[in-house]
Amino acid sequence: MSDIITRFPPSPTGHLHVGGARTALFNWLYARHTHGKFVLRIEDTDTARSTQASVDAIFEALEWLGIEWDEGPYFQTQRFDIYKEYLQKLIHAGHAYYCTCSSEKVEAMRARAMETGAKPKYDGTCREKNLPKTDDAVVRFKAPLSGTTVLKDVVKGNIVFQNDELDDYIICRSDGTPTYNFVVVIDDITMHINTIIRGDDHVMNTPKQMLIYKALDVPLPVYGHVPMVLGSDRTRLSKRHGATSVTAYRDLGFLPDAFINYLVRLGWSHGDQEFFTRDALVEKFSLENIGRSAGVFDQEKLLALNAEHIKATPVKTLATLLIPFLKKEGIEAREGVFIEGVIKTLVPRSKTLKEMARDAIFYYADTIEYEEKAARKFLKDAALEPLNMLIAELQTLDTFTEKNLEDAFRAVMEKSGLKLGKIAQPVRVALTGRTASPGIFEIIEIIGKDTVLERLIKAVDFINAKPDSTGKA
Ligand code: GLU
């Protein structure tokens, strides 16, 4: 095991979204690649917005993605004693102080500063007063008044912040609750996190956090700030662009391996390679190849990649994954040769498991519903003769093989004088209800003699029952 320790610290204020999942993935991959450790921490100090349902949704999404954590989950709301201890440390060492300025007063000083064109920050009224703790006092961090704080970011390069622009920001409110930029640092220090990969919406927080490390004399972690994921119009990905929650993609029938493959490519590259298995990602992932430009989330690309992953997944695995989707279509399917045969015919044409389940319905259906257009075009009088001929040919066969099916169709072609297409299309509609399906021979082999004959006879009956048929209805 290396000493790399990464973390994912979601705030449980909603489902796990695409951007958050990518952050989790990068940290997880880096930990796996380096044989390090990946820590999960739930940042639930915002009690008004945090919910148990969101916590559960985050766990569920991470589990689906196969991102398993080595340590945690920690919950910030269970760690207040630790934060208090560090707060006292900072106050005693003179790096933080109690401040009794009212929020109105602070607002007024900010407004005044803005009028003179200065940075709107706290003016340090209580900074050197050494005030004792009182009910109305907040704790402020004593930011340096000069010099610079340099963020050496593995993705963005060096970013220089002027310390005199940094506020003496509040690290603990008067009600005793510590603030975000403080608890994050205390958690990262006490959890020995040494590599922080996160969205670049946190860049402006980073100097504030770095100053706490310095005040506590703790070495800084490695930082990498990754550009946000964008929607097709190049604005930050949001609901306007379609589904943003990870579990929505699970429900749409994406494979977790395809989804992580797509996520990783939204901000990391390895030459021109697009397709990666999970193992390949673990092997190849590096911080150096995280890109500086924002990735654009493209549903079509995700679908194409999912189709490729479906093709690369063993049929038995697909069977296990497909069964719940079939259930949603009202089909109770079991693992075994039948479903595996079904899947083999659908793999080349399926972009998602949901699509595959829909296309599999005819294999399982007790009665075939004909698509209106398909029946109108192909189940008509002209089809009666070849269908009846085929029924007669198939009845003579004990088992179906590719060879004897071909012979049976050829015999019908010869006797009827029709081309294969003229025979195959009505047969296809009879067997599947549709005009597009996997190959006819494959279907016939899978559904077997009894069902095939039953469906062909039903199609003949259907044609005969039509009012415009040859006088029989
Ligand atoms: N809880 C923060 C968020 O969900 C993450 C903080 C961090 O990565 O430092 O955005």
Coordinates of C-alpha atoms and ligand atoms in Angstrom, one line a residue:
M1 CA 0.0 0.0 0.0
S2 CA 1.3 3.5 -0.9
D3 CA 0.7 6.4 1.4
I4 CA -1.6 8.2 -1.0
I5 CA -4.9 9.0 0.7
T6 CA -7.7 10.6 -1.3
R7 CA -11.2 11.5 -0.3
F8 CA -14.7 12.2 -1.6
P9 CA -16.7 14.6 0.6
P10 CA -20.2 15.1 -0.8
S11 CA -22.7 17.4 0.9
P12 CA -25.9 15.3 1.2
T13 CA -28.3 17.9 -0.2
G14 CA -29.6 16.0 -3.2
H15 CA -28.7 13.0 -5.4
L16 CA -25.2 12.3 -6.6
H17 CA -24.8 14.2 -9.8
V18 CA -22.6 13.7 -12.8
G19 CA -20.0 16.2 -11.8
G20 CA -19.8 14.9 -8.2
A21 CA -19.5 11.3 -9.5
R22 CA -16.6 12.3 -11.7
T23 CA -14.8 13.9 -8.7
A24 CA -15.4 10.7 -6.7
L25 CA -14.2 8.6 -9.6
F26 CA -10.9 10.6 -10.1
N27 CA -10.1 10.3 -6.4
W28 CA -11.0 6.6 -6.3
L29 CA -9.0 5.8 -9.5
Y30 CA -6.0 7.6 -8.2
A31 CA -6.2 5.8 -4.9
R32 CA -6.5 2.4 -6.7
H33 CA -3.8 3.2 -9.2
T34 CA -1.4 4.1 -6.4
H35 CA -2.6 1.3 -4.1
G36 CA -3.5 4.0 -1.7
K37 CA -6.7 4.6 0.3
F38 CA -10.0 6.3 -0.6
V39 CA -12.0 7.9 2.2
L40 CA -15.7 8.8 2.1
R41 CA -16.9 11.7 4.2
I42 CA -20.4 13.1 4.4
E43 CA -20.3 16.9 4.8
D44 CA -23.6 17.3 6.6
T45 CA -23.0 20.3 8.7
D46 CA -25.6 22.3 6.8
T47 CA -28.4 20.6 8.8
A48 CA -31.1 22.6 7.1
R49 CA -30.3 21.2 3.7
S50 CA -28.8 17.8 4.5
T51 CA -31.1 14.8 4.5
Q52 CA -30.8 11.0 5.2
A53 CA -32.5 10.4 1.8
S54 CA -29.6 12.2 0.1
V55 CA -27.1 10.2 2.1
D56 CA -28.7 7.0 1.0
A57 CA -28.9 8.2 -2.6
I58 CA -25.2 9.0 -2.6
F59 CA -24.3 5.5 -1.2
E60 CA -26.6 3.9 -3.7
A61 CA -25.0 5.8 -6.6
L62 CA -21.4 5.0 -5.5
E63 CA -22.3 1.4 -5.1
W64 CA -23.8 1.2 -8.5
L65 CA -20.7 2.8 -10.0
G66 CA -18.5 0.3 -8.2
I67 CA -16.7 3.1 -6.3
E68 CA -16.1 1.5 -2.9
W69 CA -14.5 3.3 -0.1
D70 CA -11.7 2.0 2.2
E71 CA -12.5 4.2 5.2
G72 CA -15.7 6.0 6.4
P73 CA -18.3 7.1 5.8
Y74 CA -17.4 9.8 8.3
F75 CA -20.1 12.3 9.1
Q76 CA -19.1 15.8 10.0
T77 CA -22.0 16.2 12.4
Q78 CA -20.4 13.5 14.5
R79 CA -17.1 15.3 14.7
F80 CA -17.8 18.5 16.5
D81 CA -15.5 17.7 19.4
I82 CA -12.6 17.4 17.1
Y83 CA -13.4 20.8 15.5
K84 CA -13.7 22.4 18.9
E85 CA -10.3 21.1 19.9
Y86 CA -8.7 22.6 16.8
L87 CA -10.5 25.8 17.2
Q88 CA -9.1 26.2 20.7
K89 CA -5.6 25.4 19.3
L90 CA -5.9 28.1 16.7
I91 CA -7.1 30.7 19.3
H92 CA -4.4 29.8 21.8
A93 CA -1.7 30.1 19.2
G94 CA -3.0 33.5 18.2
H95 CA -4.2 32.4 14.7
A96 CA -7.9 33.0 15.5
Y97 CA -9.8 35.4 17.6
Y98 CA -13.2 36.1 19.0
C99 CA -15.1 38.9 17.3
T100 CA -18.2 40.6 18.6
C101 CA -18.9 42.9 15.6
S102 CA -22.6 42.6 14.6
S103 CA -23.4 41.4 11.1
E104 CA -24.9 44.9 10.4
K105 CA -21.6 46.5 11.4
V106 CA -19.6 44.1 9.2
E107 CA -22.0 44.8 6.3
A108 CA -21.5 48.5 6.7
M109 CA -17.7 48.2 6.7
R110 CA -17.8 46.1 3.6
A111 CA -20.0 48.7 1.9
R112 CA -17.6 51.5 2.9
A113 CA -14.7 49.5 1.5
M114 CA -16.5 49.0 -1.8
E115 CA -17.2 52.8 -2.0
T116 CA -13.4 53.5 -2.0
G117 CA -12.8 50.7 -4.5
A118 CA -11.2 48.5 -1.8
K119 CA -11.9 44.7 -1.3
P120 CA -15.1 44.3 0.8
K121 CA -13.6 42.6 3.8
Y122 CA -13.7 42.6 7.5
D123 CA -11.6 45.6 8.8
G124 CA -10.0 43.8 11.7
T125 CA -11.8 45.8 14.5
C126 CA -11.5 42.9 17.0
R127 CA -8.3 41.3 15.6
E128 CA -6.0 42.5 18.3
K129 CA -8.5 42.9 21.1
N130 CA -8.0 39.5 22.6
L131 CA -11.7 39.3 23.4
P132 CA -13.0 36.4 25.6
K133 CA -15.6 34.0 24.4
T134 CA -19.1 35.5 24.7
D135 CA -22.5 34.3 23.5
D136 CA -22.6 36.7 20.6
A137 CA -18.9 36.2 19.5
V138 CA -17.9 34.5 16.3
V139 CA -14.3 33.2 15.8
R140 CA -12.4 34.7 12.9
F141 CA -9.2 33.3 11.4
K142 CA -6.3 35.8 11.5
A143 CA -5.3 36.0 7.8
P144 CA -1.8 37.4 7.1
L145 CA -1.9 41.0 6.0
S146 CA 0.9 40.8 3.4
G147 CA 2.7 38.3 1.2
T148 CA 1.2 35.7 -1.1
T149 CA -0.3 32.3 -0.9
V150 CA 0.6 30.2 -3.9
L151 CA -1.6 27.3 -4.8
K152 CA 0.5 24.8 -6.7
D153 CA -2.3 23.0 -8.5
V154 CA -1.5 19.8 -10.5
V155 CA -4.2 20.6 -13.0
K156 CA -4.1 24.4 -13.3
G157 CA -0.5 25.2 -12.5
N158 CA 0.4 27.9 -10.0
I159 CA -2.2 30.3 -8.8
V160 CA -1.0 33.3 -6.7
F161 CA -3.3 34.9 -4.2
Q162 CA -2.5 38.2 -2.5
N163 CA -2.9 37.7 1.3
D164 CA -4.1 41.2 1.8
E165 CA -7.1 40.4 -0.3
L166 CA -8.1 37.5 2.0
D167 CA -10.6 38.2 4.7
D168 CA -10.4 37.3 8.4
Y169 CA -13.1 34.9 7.7
I170 CA -15.4 33.3 10.3
I171 CA -14.4 29.8 11.3
C172 CA -17.0 29.4 14.0
R173 CA -20.4 31.0 14.2
S174 CA -21.7 32.5 17.5
D175 CA -24.0 29.5 18.0
G176 CA -20.9 27.3 18.1
T177 CA -21.2 25.7 14.6
P178 CA -17.9 25.6 12.7
T179 CA -17.8 26.8 9.1
Y180 CA -17.1 24.9 5.9
N181 CA -13.6 26.1 5.1
F182 CA -12.4 25.2 8.6
V183 CA -14.0 21.8 9.1
V184 CA -12.8 20.6 5.6
V185 CA -9.2 21.3 6.6
I186 CA -9.5 19.7 10.1
D187 CA -11.1 16.6 8.5
D188 CA -8.5 16.4 5.8
I189 CA -5.7 16.8 8.4
T190 CA -7.1 14.3 10.8
M191 CA -8.0 11.8 8.1
H192 CA -4.4 12.2 6.7
I193 CA -5.7 13.2 3.3
N194 CA -2.7 14.1 1.1
T195 CA -4.3 14.4 -2.3
I196 CA -7.3 16.5 -3.0
I197 CA -8.9 16.4 -6.4
R198 CA -12.1 18.4 -6.7
G199 CA -14.1 20.8 -8.9
D200 CA -12.6 24.1 -9.7
D201 CA -15.6 25.8 -8.1
H202 CA -13.5 25.3 -4.9
V203 CA -10.4 27.2 -6.1
M204 CA -11.4 30.4 -4.3
N205 CA -11.7 28.5 -1.0
T206 CA -8.3 26.9 -1.3
P207 CA -6.1 29.8 -0.1
K208 CA -8.3 30.2 3.0
Q209 CA -7.9 26.5 3.6
M210 CA -4.1 26.6 3.0
L211 CA -3.6 29.3 5.6
I212 CA -5.1 27.0 8.2
Y213 CA -2.6 24.2 7.3
K214 CA 0.1 26.8 7.7
A215 CA -1.2 28.0 11.0
L216 CA -1.3 24.5 12.3
D217 CA 2.1 23.7 10.9
V218 CA 0.8 20.8 8.8
P219 CA 2.2 20.0 5.3
L220 CA -0.2 20.9 2.5
P221 CA -1.9 18.2 0.5
V222 CA -1.5 18.0 -3.3
Y223 CA -4.3 19.9 -4.9
G224 CA -5.9 19.3 -8.3
H225 CA -8.9 21.5 -9.4
V226 CA -10.8 20.0 -12.3
P227 CA -12.9 22.1 -14.6
M228 CA -16.6 21.8 -14.3
V229 CA -18.6 19.4 -16.5
L230 CA -20.6 21.5 -19.0
G231 CA -23.8 20.9 -21.0
S232 CA -24.1 21.0 -24.7
D233 CA -24.5 24.8 -24.7
R234 CA -21.2 25.0 -22.7
T235 CA -22.9 26.3 -19.5
R236 CA -22.5 24.3 -16.3
L237 CA -24.3 21.0 -16.6
S238 CA -27.7 21.2 -15.0
K239 CA -31.2 19.7 -15.1
R240 CA -31.9 21.9 -18.2
H241 CA -29.5 19.6 -20.1
G242 CA -31.4 16.4 -19.2
A243 CA -30.8 13.8 -16.4
T244 CA -28.0 14.8 -14.1
S245 CA -28.3 12.2 -11.4
V246 CA -26.2 9.1 -11.6
T247 CA -29.0 6.8 -10.7
A248 CA -31.1 8.2 -13.5
Y249 CA -28.5 6.8 -15.9
R250 CA -28.6 3.4 -14.1
D251 CA -32.4 3.4 -14.6
L252 CA -32.0 4.3 -18.3
G253 CA -29.9 1.1 -18.7
F254 CA -26.3 2.3 -18.8
L255 CA -23.7 -0.1 -17.6
P256 CA -21.6 1.2 -14.6
D257 CA -18.4 0.4 -16.5
A258 CA -19.5 2.4 -19.5
F259 CA -20.7 5.3 -17.3
I260 CA -17.3 5.5 -15.5
N261 CA -15.5 5.2 -18.8
Y262 CA -17.6 8.2 -20.1
L263 CA -17.1 10.2 -16.9
V264 CA -13.4 9.8 -16.8
R265 CA -13.1 11.0 -20.4
L266 CA -14.8 14.2 -19.4
G267 CA -11.6 15.4 -17.9
W268 CA -8.8 12.9 -18.4
S269 CA -7.2 11.4 -21.4
H270 CA -4.8 8.8 -22.5
G271 CA -3.8 9.6 -26.0
D272 CA -6.8 9.2 -28.3
Q273 CA -8.2 6.1 -26.5
E274 CA -11.9 6.3 -25.8
F275 CA -12.8 2.8 -24.6
F276 CA -11.4 1.7 -21.3
T277 CA -12.3 -1.2 -19.1
R278 CA -12.4 -0.5 -15.3
D279 CA -9.1 -2.4 -14.9
A280 CA -7.5 -0.4 -17.7
L281 CA -8.6 2.9 -16.0
V282 CA -7.1 1.8 -12.7
E283 CA -3.9 0.9 -14.5
K284 CA -3.6 4.1 -16.6
F285 CA -5.1 6.8 -14.4
S286 CA -2.7 9.6 -13.6
L287 CA -3.1 13.2 -12.3
E288 CA -0.8 14.5 -15.0
N289 CA -3.3 13.7 -17.7
I290 CA -6.3 15.5 -16.1
G291 CA -7.2 18.2 -18.7
R292 CA -7.4 21.9 -18.2
S293 CA -10.4 22.4 -20.4
A294 CA -14.0 21.6 -19.4
G295 CA -15.6 18.4 -20.6
V296 CA -18.9 18.7 -22.4
F297 CA -21.5 16.1 -21.5
D298 CA -22.8 14.5 -24.6
Q299 CA -25.6 11.9 -24.4
E300 CA -25.0 10.6 -27.8
K301 CA -21.4 9.8 -27.0
L302 CA -22.4 8.2 -23.8
L303 CA -24.9 6.0 -25.7
A304 CA -22.3 5.0 -28.2
L305 CA -19.8 4.1 -25.5
N306 CA -22.5 2.1 -23.7
A307 CA -23.2 0.1 -26.8
E308 CA -19.5 -0.7 -27.0
H309 CA -19.4 -1.8 -23.4
I310 CA -22.5 -4.0 -23.9
K311 CA -20.6 -5.7 -26.7
A312 CA -17.6 -6.2 -24.5
T313 CA -19.6 -7.6 -21.6
P314 CA -19.9 -11.4 -21.1
V315 CA -23.4 -12.7 -22.0
K316 CA -23.9 -14.2 -18.5
T317 CA -23.2 -10.8 -16.9
L318 CA -25.6 -9.1 -19.2
A319 CA -28.2 -11.7 -18.3
T320 CA -28.0 -10.8 -14.6
L321 CA -28.1 -7.1 -15.5
L322 CA -31.0 -7.4 -17.9
I323 CA -33.4 -9.4 -15.7
P324 CA -34.5 -6.4 -13.6
F325 CA -35.1 -4.4 -16.8
L326 CA -37.2 -7.2 -18.2
K327 CA -39.1 -7.2 -15.0
K328 CA -40.0 -3.6 -15.5
E329 CA -41.5 -4.7 -18.9
G330 CA -43.6 -7.3 -17.0
I331 CA -41.4 -10.2 -17.9
E332 CA -40.1 -12.7 -15.3
A333 CA -37.0 -14.0 -16.9
R334 CA -34.5 -16.5 -15.5
E335 CA -30.8 -16.9 -16.0
G336 CA -29.9 -19.7 -18.4
V337 CA -29.4 -20.6 -22.1
F338 CA -32.7 -19.0 -23.2
I339 CA -31.9 -15.5 -22.0
E340 CA -28.3 -15.9 -23.1
G341 CA -29.5 -16.8 -26.6
V342 CA -31.9 -13.8 -26.6
I343 CA -29.1 -11.5 -25.5
K344 CA -26.7 -12.7 -28.2
T345 CA -29.1 -11.6 -30.9
L346 CA -29.7 -8.2 -29.3
V347 CA -26.2 -7.2 -28.3
P348 CA -25.2 -5.8 -31.8
R349 CA -28.3 -3.6 -31.8
S350 CA -28.7 -2.3 -28.2
K351 CA -27.4 0.9 -26.9
T352 CA -28.9 0.5 -23.4
L353 CA -30.2 -2.4 -21.3
K354 CA -33.6 -0.7 -21.3
E355 CA -33.7 -0.8 -25.1
M356 CA -32.5 -4.4 -25.0
A357 CA -35.3 -5.3 -22.6
R358 CA -37.9 -3.7 -24.8
D359 CA -36.5 -5.5 -27.9
A360 CA -36.6 -8.8 -26.0
I361 CA -40.3 -8.7 -25.2
F362 CA -41.4 -10.7 -28.2
Y363 CA -39.2 -13.6 -27.2
Y364 CA -41.1 -13.9 -24.0
A365 CA -44.6 -12.8 -24.9
D366 CA -47.5 -15.2 -24.8
T367 CA -49.2 -13.5 -27.7
I368 CA -47.6 -11.3 -30.3
E369 CA -49.1 -7.8 -30.7
Y370 CA -48.5 -6.7 -34.3
E371 CA -47.4 -3.2 -34.9
E372 CA -50.2 -1.7 -36.9
K373 CA -48.1 -0.6 -39.9
A374 CA -46.1 -3.9 -39.9
A375 CA -49.3 -6.0 -40.1
R376 CA -50.9 -3.8 -42.8
K377 CA -47.8 -4.1 -45.0
F378 CA -46.8 -7.7 -44.6
L379 CA -49.7 -9.7 -43.1
K380 CA -51.9 -9.7 -46.1
D381 CA -53.2 -12.3 -48.6
A382 CA -50.0 -12.5 -50.6
A383 CA -48.3 -13.8 -47.5
L384 CA -50.7 -16.7 -47.0
E385 CA -49.1 -19.1 -49.4
P386 CA -45.5 -18.8 -48.3
L387 CA -46.5 -18.8 -44.6
N388 CA -48.5 -22.0 -45.1
M389 CA -45.7 -23.6 -47.1
L390 CA -43.2 -22.7 -44.4
I391 CA -45.5 -24.2 -41.7
A392 CA -45.6 -27.4 -43.7
E393 CA -41.8 -27.5 -44.1
L394 CA -41.1 -26.7 -40.4
Q395 CA -43.6 -29.3 -39.2
T396 CA -41.4 -32.0 -40.8
L397 CA -38.3 -31.0 -38.8
D398 CA -37.6 -32.4 -35.3
T399 CA -35.0 -29.8 -34.3
F400 CA -34.0 -26.6 -35.9
T401 CA -30.4 -26.0 -37.1
E402 CA -29.1 -23.2 -39.2
K403 CA -28.7 -25.6 -42.0
N404 CA -32.2 -27.2 -42.1
L405 CA -33.8 -23.8 -41.6
E406 CA -32.0 -22.5 -44.6
D407 CA -33.1 -25.6 -46.6
A408 CA -36.7 -25.1 -45.4
F409 CA -36.8 -21.5 -46.6
R410 CA -35.1 -22.4 -49.8
A411 CA -37.8 -25.0 -50.5
V412 CA -40.5 -22.4 -49.9
M413 CA -38.6 -20.0 -52.3
E414 CA -38.5 -22.6 -55.0
K415 CA -42.1 -23.7 -54.6
S416 CA -43.6 -20.2 -54.4
G417 CA -41.2 -18.6 -56.8
L418 CA -40.7 -15.7 -54.2
K419 CA -37.5 -14.0 -53.2
L420 CA -36.3 -14.6 -49.6
G421 CA -37.3 -11.1 -48.5
K422 CA -40.9 -11.6 -49.5
I423 CA -41.1 -14.6 -47.3
A424 CA -38.9 -13.4 -44.4
Q425 CA -40.8 -10.2 -43.8
P426 CA -44.2 -11.7 -43.1
V427 CA -42.4 -14.3 -41.0
R428 CA -40.7 -11.6 -39.1
V429 CA -43.9 -9.8 -38.4
A430 CA -45.5 -13.1 -37.4
L431 CA -42.8 -13.9 -34.9
T432 CA -41.9 -10.5 -33.5
G433 CA -44.8 -8.2 -34.4
R434 CA -42.3 -5.8 -36.0
T435 CA -40.5 -5.1 -39.2
A436 CA -37.1 -4.8 -37.6
S437 CA -35.6 -7.5 -35.5
P438 CA -32.6 -9.7 -35.2
G439 CA -32.1 -12.3 -37.9
I440 CA -35.0 -14.6 -38.6
F441 CA -33.0 -17.8 -38.3
E442 CA -31.6 -16.8 -35.0
I443 CA -35.0 -16.0 -33.6
I444 CA -36.5 -19.3 -34.9
E445 CA -33.7 -21.3 -33.2
I446 CA -34.2 -19.5 -29.9
I447 CA -38.0 -19.6 -29.6
G448 CA -38.2 -23.2 -30.9
K449 CA -40.5 -25.2 -33.0
D450 CA -43.7 -25.1 -31.0
T451 CA -43.7 -21.4 -30.5
V452 CA -42.7 -20.7 -34.0
L453 CA -45.5 -22.8 -35.5
E454 CA -48.0 -21.4 -33.1
R455 CA -47.1 -17.8 -34.1
L456 CA -47.0 -18.6 -37.8
I457 CA -50.4 -20.3 -37.6
K458 CA -51.7 -17.3 -35.6
A459 CA -50.5 -15.0 -38.4
V460 CA -52.3 -17.1 -41.0
D461 CA -55.5 -16.9 -39.0
F462 CA -55.0 -13.2 -38.6
I463 CA -54.8 -12.8 -42.4
N464 CA -57.7 -15.1 -43.0
A465 CA -59.8 -13.1 -40.5
K466 CA -59.2 -9.8 -42.2
P467 CA -62.4 -8.5 -43.9
D468 CA -60.5 -7.9 -47.1
S469 CA -59.2 -11.4 -47.2
T470 CA -60.2 -14.0 -49.8
G471 CA -63.9 -14.1 -48.8
K472 CA -63.3 -16.1 -45.6
A473 CA -64.2 -13.4 -43.0
Ligands
GLU1 N1 -18.7 19.2 0.3 C1 -18.1 19.9 -0.8 C2 -19.0 19.8 -2.0 O1 -19.8 18.9 -2.1 C3 -16.7 19.3 -1.2 C4 -15.6 20.0 -0.5 C5 -14.2 19.6 -0.9 O2 -14.0 18.8 -1.9 O3 -13.3 20.1 -0.3 O4 -18.8 20.5 -2.9

